[in-house]
JSON list of C-alpha atoms in Angstrom, two decimals:
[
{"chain": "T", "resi": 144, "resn": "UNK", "atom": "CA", "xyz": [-20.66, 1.19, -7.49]},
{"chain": "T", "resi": 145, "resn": "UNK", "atom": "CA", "xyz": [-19.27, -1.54, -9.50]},
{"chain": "T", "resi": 146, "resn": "UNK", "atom": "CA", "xyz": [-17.03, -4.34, -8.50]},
{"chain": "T", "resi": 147, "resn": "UNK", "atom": "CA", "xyz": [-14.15, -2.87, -9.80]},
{"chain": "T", "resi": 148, "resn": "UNK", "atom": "CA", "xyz": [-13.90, 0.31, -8.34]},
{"chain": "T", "resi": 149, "resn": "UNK", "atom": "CA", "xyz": [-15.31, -1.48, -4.73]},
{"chain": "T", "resi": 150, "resn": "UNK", "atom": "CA", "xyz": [-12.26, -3.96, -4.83]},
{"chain": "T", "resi": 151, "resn": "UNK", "atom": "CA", "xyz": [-9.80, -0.47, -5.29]},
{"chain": "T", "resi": 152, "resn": "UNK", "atom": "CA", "xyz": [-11.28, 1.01, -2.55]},
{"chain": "T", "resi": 153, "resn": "UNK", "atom": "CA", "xyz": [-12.33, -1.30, 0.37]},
{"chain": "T", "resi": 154, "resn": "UNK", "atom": "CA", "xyz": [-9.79, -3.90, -0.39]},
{"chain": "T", "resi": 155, "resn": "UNK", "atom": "CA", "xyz": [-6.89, -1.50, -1.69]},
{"chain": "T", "resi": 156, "resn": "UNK", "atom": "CA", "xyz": [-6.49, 1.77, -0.78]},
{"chain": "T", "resi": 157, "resn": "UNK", "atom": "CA", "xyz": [-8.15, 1.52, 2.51]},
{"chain": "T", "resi": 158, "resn": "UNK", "atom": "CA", "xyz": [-5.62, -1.47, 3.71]},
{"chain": "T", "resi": 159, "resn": "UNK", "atom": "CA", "xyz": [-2.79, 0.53, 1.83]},
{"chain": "T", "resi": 160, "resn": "UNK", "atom": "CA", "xyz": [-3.81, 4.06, 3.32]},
{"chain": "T", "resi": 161, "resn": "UNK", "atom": "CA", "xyz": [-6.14, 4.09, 6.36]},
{"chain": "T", "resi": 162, "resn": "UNK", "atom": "CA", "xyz": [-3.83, 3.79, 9.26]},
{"chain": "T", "resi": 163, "resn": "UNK", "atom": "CA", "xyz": [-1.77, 6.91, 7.64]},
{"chain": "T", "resi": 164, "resn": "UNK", "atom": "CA", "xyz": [-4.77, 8.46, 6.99]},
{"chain": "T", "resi": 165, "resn": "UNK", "atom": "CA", "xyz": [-6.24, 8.35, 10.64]},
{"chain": "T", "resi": 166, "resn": "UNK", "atom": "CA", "xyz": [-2.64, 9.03, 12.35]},
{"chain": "T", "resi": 167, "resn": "UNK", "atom": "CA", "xyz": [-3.07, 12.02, 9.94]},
{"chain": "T", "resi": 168, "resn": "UNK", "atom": "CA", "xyz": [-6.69, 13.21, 11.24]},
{"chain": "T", "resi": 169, "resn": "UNK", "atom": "CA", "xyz": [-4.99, 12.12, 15.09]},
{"chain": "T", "resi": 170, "resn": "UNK", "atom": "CA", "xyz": [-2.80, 14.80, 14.39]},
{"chain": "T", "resi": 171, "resn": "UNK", "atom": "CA", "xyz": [-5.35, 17.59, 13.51]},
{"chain": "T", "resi": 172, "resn": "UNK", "atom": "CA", "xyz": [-7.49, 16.56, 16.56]},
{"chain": "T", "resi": 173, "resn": "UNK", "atom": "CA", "xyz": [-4.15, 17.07, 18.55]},
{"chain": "T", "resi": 174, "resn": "UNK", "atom": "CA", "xyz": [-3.44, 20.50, 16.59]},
{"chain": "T", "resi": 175, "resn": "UNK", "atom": "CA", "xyz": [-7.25, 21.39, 17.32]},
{"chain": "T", "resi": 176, "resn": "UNK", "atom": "CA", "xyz": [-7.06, 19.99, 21.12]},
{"chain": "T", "resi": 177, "resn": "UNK", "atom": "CA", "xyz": [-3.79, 22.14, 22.10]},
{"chain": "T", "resi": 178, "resn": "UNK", "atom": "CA", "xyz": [-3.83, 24.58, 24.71]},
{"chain": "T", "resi": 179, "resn": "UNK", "atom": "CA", "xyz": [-0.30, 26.11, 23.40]},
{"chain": "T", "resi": 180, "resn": "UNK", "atom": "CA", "xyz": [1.21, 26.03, 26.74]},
{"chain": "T", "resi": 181, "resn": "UNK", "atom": "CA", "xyz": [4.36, 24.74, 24.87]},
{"chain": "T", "resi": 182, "resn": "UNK", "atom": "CA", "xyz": [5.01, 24.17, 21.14]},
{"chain": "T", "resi": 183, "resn": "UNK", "atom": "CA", "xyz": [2.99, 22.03, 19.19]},
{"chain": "T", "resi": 184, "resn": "UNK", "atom": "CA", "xyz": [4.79, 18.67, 17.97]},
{"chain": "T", "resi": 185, "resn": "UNK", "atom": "CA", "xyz": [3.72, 15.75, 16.10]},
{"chain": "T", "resi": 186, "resn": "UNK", "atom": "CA", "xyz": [5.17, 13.37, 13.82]},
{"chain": "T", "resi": 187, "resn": "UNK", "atom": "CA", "xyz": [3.65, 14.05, 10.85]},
{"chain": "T", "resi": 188, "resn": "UNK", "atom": "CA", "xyz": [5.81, 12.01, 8.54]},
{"chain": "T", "resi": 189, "resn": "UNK", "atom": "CA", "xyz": [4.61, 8.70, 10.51]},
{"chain": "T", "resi": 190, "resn": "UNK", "atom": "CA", "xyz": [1.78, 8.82, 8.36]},
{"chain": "T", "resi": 191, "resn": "UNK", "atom": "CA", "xyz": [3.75, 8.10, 5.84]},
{"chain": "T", "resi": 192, "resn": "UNK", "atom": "CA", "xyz": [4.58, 4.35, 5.66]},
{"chain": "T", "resi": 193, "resn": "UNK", "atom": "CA", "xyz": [6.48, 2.78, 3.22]},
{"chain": "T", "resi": 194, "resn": "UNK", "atom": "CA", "xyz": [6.79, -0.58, 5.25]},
{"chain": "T", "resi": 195, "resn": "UNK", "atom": "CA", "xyz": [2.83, -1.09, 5.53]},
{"chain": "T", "resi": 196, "resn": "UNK", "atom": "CA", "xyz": [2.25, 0.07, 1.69]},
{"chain": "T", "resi": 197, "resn": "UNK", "atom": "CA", "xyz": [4.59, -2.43, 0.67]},
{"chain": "T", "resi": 198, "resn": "UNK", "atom": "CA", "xyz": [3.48, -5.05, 2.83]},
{"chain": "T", "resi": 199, "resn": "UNK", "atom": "CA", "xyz": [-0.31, -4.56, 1.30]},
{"chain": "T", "resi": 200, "resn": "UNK", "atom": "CA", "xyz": [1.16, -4.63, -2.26]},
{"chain": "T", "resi": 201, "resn": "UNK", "atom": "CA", "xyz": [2.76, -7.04, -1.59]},
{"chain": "T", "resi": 202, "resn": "UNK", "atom": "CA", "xyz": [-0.75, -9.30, -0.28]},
{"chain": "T", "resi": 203, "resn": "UNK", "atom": "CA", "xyz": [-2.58, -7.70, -3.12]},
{"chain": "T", "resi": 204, "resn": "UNK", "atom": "CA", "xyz": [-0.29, -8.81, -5.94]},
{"chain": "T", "resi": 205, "resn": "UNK", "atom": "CA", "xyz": [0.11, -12.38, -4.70]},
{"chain": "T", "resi": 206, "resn": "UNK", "atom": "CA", "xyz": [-4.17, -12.07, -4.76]},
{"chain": "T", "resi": 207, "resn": "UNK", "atom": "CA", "xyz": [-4.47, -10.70, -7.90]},
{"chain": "T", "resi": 208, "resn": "UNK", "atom": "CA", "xyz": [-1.82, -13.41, -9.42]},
{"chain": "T", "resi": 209, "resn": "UNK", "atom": "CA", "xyz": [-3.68, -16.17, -7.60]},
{"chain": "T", "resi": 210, "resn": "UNK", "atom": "CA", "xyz": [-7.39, -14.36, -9.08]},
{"chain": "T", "resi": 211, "resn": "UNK", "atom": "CA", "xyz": [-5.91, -13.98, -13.07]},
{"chain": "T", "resi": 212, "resn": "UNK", "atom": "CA", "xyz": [-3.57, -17.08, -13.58]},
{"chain": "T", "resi": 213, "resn": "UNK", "atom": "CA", "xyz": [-6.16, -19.12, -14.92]},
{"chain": "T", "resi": 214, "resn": "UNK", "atom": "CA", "xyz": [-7.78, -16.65, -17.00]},
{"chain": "T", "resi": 215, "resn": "UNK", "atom": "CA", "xyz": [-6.63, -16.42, -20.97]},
{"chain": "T", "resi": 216, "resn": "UNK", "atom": "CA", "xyz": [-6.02, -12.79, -20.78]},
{"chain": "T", "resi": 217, "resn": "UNK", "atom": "CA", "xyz": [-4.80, -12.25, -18.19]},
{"chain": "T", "resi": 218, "resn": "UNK", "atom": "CA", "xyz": [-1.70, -14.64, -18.00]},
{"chain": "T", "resi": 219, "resn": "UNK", "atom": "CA", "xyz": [0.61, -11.91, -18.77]},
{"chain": "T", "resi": 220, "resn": "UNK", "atom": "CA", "xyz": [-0.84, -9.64, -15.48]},
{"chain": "T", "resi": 221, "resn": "UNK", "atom": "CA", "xyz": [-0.16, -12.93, -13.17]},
{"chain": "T", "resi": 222, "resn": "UNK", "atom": "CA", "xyz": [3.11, -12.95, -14.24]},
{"chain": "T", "resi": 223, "resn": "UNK", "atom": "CA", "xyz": [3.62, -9.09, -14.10]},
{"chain": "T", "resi": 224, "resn": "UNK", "atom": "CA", "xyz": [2.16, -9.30, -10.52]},
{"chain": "T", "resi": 225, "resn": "UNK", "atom": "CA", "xyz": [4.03, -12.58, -9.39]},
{"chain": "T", "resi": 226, "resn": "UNK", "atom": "CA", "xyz": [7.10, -9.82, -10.57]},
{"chain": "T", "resi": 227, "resn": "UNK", "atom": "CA", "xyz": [6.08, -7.55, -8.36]},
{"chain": "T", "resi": 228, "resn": "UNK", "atom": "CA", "xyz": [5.33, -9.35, -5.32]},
{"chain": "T", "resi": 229, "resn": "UNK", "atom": "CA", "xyz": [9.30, -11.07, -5.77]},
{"chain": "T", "resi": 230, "resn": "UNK", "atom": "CA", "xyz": [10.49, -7.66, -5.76]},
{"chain": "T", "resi": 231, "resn": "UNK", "atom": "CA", "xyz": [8.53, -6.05, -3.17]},
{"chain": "T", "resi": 232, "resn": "UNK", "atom": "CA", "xyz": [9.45, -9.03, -0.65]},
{"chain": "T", "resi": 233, "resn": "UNK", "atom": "CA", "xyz": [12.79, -8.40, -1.49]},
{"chain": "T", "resi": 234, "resn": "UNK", "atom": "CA", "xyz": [12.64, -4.68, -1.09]},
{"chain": "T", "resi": 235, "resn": "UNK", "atom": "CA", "xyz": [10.32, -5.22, 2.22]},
{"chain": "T", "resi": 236, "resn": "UNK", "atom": "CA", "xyz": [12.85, -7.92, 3.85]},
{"chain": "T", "resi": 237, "resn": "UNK", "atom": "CA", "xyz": [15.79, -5.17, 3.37]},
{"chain": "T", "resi": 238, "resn": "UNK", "atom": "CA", "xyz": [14.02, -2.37, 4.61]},
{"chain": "T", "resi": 239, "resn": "UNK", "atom": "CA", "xyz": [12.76, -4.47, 7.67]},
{"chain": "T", "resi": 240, "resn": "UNK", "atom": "CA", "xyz": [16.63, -5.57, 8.45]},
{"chain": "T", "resi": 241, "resn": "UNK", "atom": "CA", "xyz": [17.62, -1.77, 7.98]},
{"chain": "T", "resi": 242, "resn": "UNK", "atom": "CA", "xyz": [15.09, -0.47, 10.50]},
{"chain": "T", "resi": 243, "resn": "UNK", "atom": "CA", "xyz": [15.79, -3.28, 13.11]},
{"chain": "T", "resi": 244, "resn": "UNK", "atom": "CA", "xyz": [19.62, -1.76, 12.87]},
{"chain": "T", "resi": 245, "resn": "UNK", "atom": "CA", "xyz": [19.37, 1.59, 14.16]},
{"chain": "T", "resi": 246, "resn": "UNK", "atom": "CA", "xyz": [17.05, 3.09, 17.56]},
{"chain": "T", "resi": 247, "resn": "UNK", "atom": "CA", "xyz": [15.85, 5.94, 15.45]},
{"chain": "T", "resi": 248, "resn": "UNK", "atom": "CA", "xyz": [15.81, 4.76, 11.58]},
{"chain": "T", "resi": 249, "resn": "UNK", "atom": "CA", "xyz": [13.57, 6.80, 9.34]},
{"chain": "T", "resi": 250, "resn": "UNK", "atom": "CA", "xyz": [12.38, 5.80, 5.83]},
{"chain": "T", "resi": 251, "resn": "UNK", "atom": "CA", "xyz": [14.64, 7.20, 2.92]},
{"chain": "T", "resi": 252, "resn": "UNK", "atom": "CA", "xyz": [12.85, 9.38, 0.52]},
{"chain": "T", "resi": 253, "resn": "UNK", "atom": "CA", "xyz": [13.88, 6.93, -1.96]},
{"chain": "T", "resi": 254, "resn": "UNK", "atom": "CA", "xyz": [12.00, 3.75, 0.12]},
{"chain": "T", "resi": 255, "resn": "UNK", "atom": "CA", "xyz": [8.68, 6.03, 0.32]},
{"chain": "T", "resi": 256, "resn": "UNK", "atom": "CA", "xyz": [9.19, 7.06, -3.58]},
{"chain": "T", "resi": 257, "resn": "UNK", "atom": "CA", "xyz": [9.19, 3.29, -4.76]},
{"chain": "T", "resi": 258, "resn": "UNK", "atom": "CA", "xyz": [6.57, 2.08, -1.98]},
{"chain": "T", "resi": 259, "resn": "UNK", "atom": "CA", "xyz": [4.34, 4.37, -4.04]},
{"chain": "T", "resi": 260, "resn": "UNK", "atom": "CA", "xyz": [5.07, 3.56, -7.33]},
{"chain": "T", "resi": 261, "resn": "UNK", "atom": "CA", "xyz": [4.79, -0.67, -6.68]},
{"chain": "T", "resi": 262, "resn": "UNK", "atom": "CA", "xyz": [1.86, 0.27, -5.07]},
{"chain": "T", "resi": 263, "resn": "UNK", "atom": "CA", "xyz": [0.32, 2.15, -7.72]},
{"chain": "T", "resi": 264, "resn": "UNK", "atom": "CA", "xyz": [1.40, -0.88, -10.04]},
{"chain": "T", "resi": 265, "resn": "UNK", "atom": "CA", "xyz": [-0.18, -3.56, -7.97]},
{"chain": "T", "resi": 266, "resn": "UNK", "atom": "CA", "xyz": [-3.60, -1.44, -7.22]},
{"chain": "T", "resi": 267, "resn": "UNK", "atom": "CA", "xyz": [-3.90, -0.84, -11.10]},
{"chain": "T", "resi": 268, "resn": "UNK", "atom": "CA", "xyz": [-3.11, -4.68, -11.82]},
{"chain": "T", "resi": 269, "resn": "UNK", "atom": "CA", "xyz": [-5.87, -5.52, -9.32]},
{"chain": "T", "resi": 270, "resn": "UNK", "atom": "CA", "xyz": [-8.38, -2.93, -10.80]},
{"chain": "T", "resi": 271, "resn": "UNK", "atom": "CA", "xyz": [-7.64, -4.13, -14.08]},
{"chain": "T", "resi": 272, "resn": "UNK", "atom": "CA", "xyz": [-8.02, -7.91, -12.96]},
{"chain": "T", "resi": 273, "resn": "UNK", "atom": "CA", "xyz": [-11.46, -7.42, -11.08]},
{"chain": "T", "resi": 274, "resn": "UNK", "atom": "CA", "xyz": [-13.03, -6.06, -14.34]},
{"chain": "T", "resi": 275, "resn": "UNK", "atom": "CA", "xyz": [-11.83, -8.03, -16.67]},
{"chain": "T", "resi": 276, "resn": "UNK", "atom": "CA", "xyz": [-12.43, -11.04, -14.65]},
{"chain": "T", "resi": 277, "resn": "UNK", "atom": "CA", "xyz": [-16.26, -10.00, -14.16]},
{"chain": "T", "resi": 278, "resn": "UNK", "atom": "CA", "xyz": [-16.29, -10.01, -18.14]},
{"chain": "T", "resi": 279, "resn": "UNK", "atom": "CA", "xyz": [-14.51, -13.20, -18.61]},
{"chain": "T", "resi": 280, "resn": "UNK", "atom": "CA", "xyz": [-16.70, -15.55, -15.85]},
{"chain": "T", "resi": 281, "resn": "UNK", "atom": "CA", "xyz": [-19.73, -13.60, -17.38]},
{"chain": "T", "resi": 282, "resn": "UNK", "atom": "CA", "xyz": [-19.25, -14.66, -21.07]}
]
């Protein structure tokens, strides 16, 4: 496996997705485990967590600024991704204050639509970043 694709999994999407993913796979086991005595309940949408995903992005774009501001090509991506992290603080601090407000505050669709996106955005920076940094330390 190259470096690359090792940096987008172990230090991206496993950070970003793992604790969803394994609250998920709780909830099977819980499914599988029930002896239907009452109806079956879980709360499948925890595993969907915009506050985590941004806080990752928001780790892996201040990283992958810090890893490509020195490098010629990549100037422009440091910038893009010091972008990035400014706005998903911002977004991250106001969703934070908004959950402390009410007991039983959910995530809007609209919160889990843009977690994905800025993550998508900071995982592809990084990607991009790890290769072409390999190529640039190399020649």
């Amino acid at each position: 496996m190259d470096a690359p694709l090792r940096w987008l999994i172990v230090e991206g999407l496993v950070p970003m997705f793992g604790a969803g993913l394994l609250y998920a796979l709780w909830g099977v086991a819980s499914y599988i485990n029930d002896d239907g005595r009452r109806p079956f309940t879980f709360g499948w949408r925890e595993a969907l967590d915009p506050l985590g995903w941004l806080y990752v992005s928001l780790i892996l774009a201040l990283q992958t600024a810090e890893r490509s501001w020195n490098l010629a090509p990549l100037v422009l991506v440091a910038r893009v991704s010091m972008a990035c992290a400014m706005l998903i603080l911002i977004i991250l601090l106001n969703a934070m204050a908004k959950r402390s407000q009410p007991v039983r505050w959910r995530a809007p669709m609209t919160l889990i639509f843009i977690s994905i996106m800025l993550a998508a955005v900071v995982l592809a920076l990084g990607y991009w970043t790890q290769g072409v940094a390999m190529e640039w330390r190399s020649s």
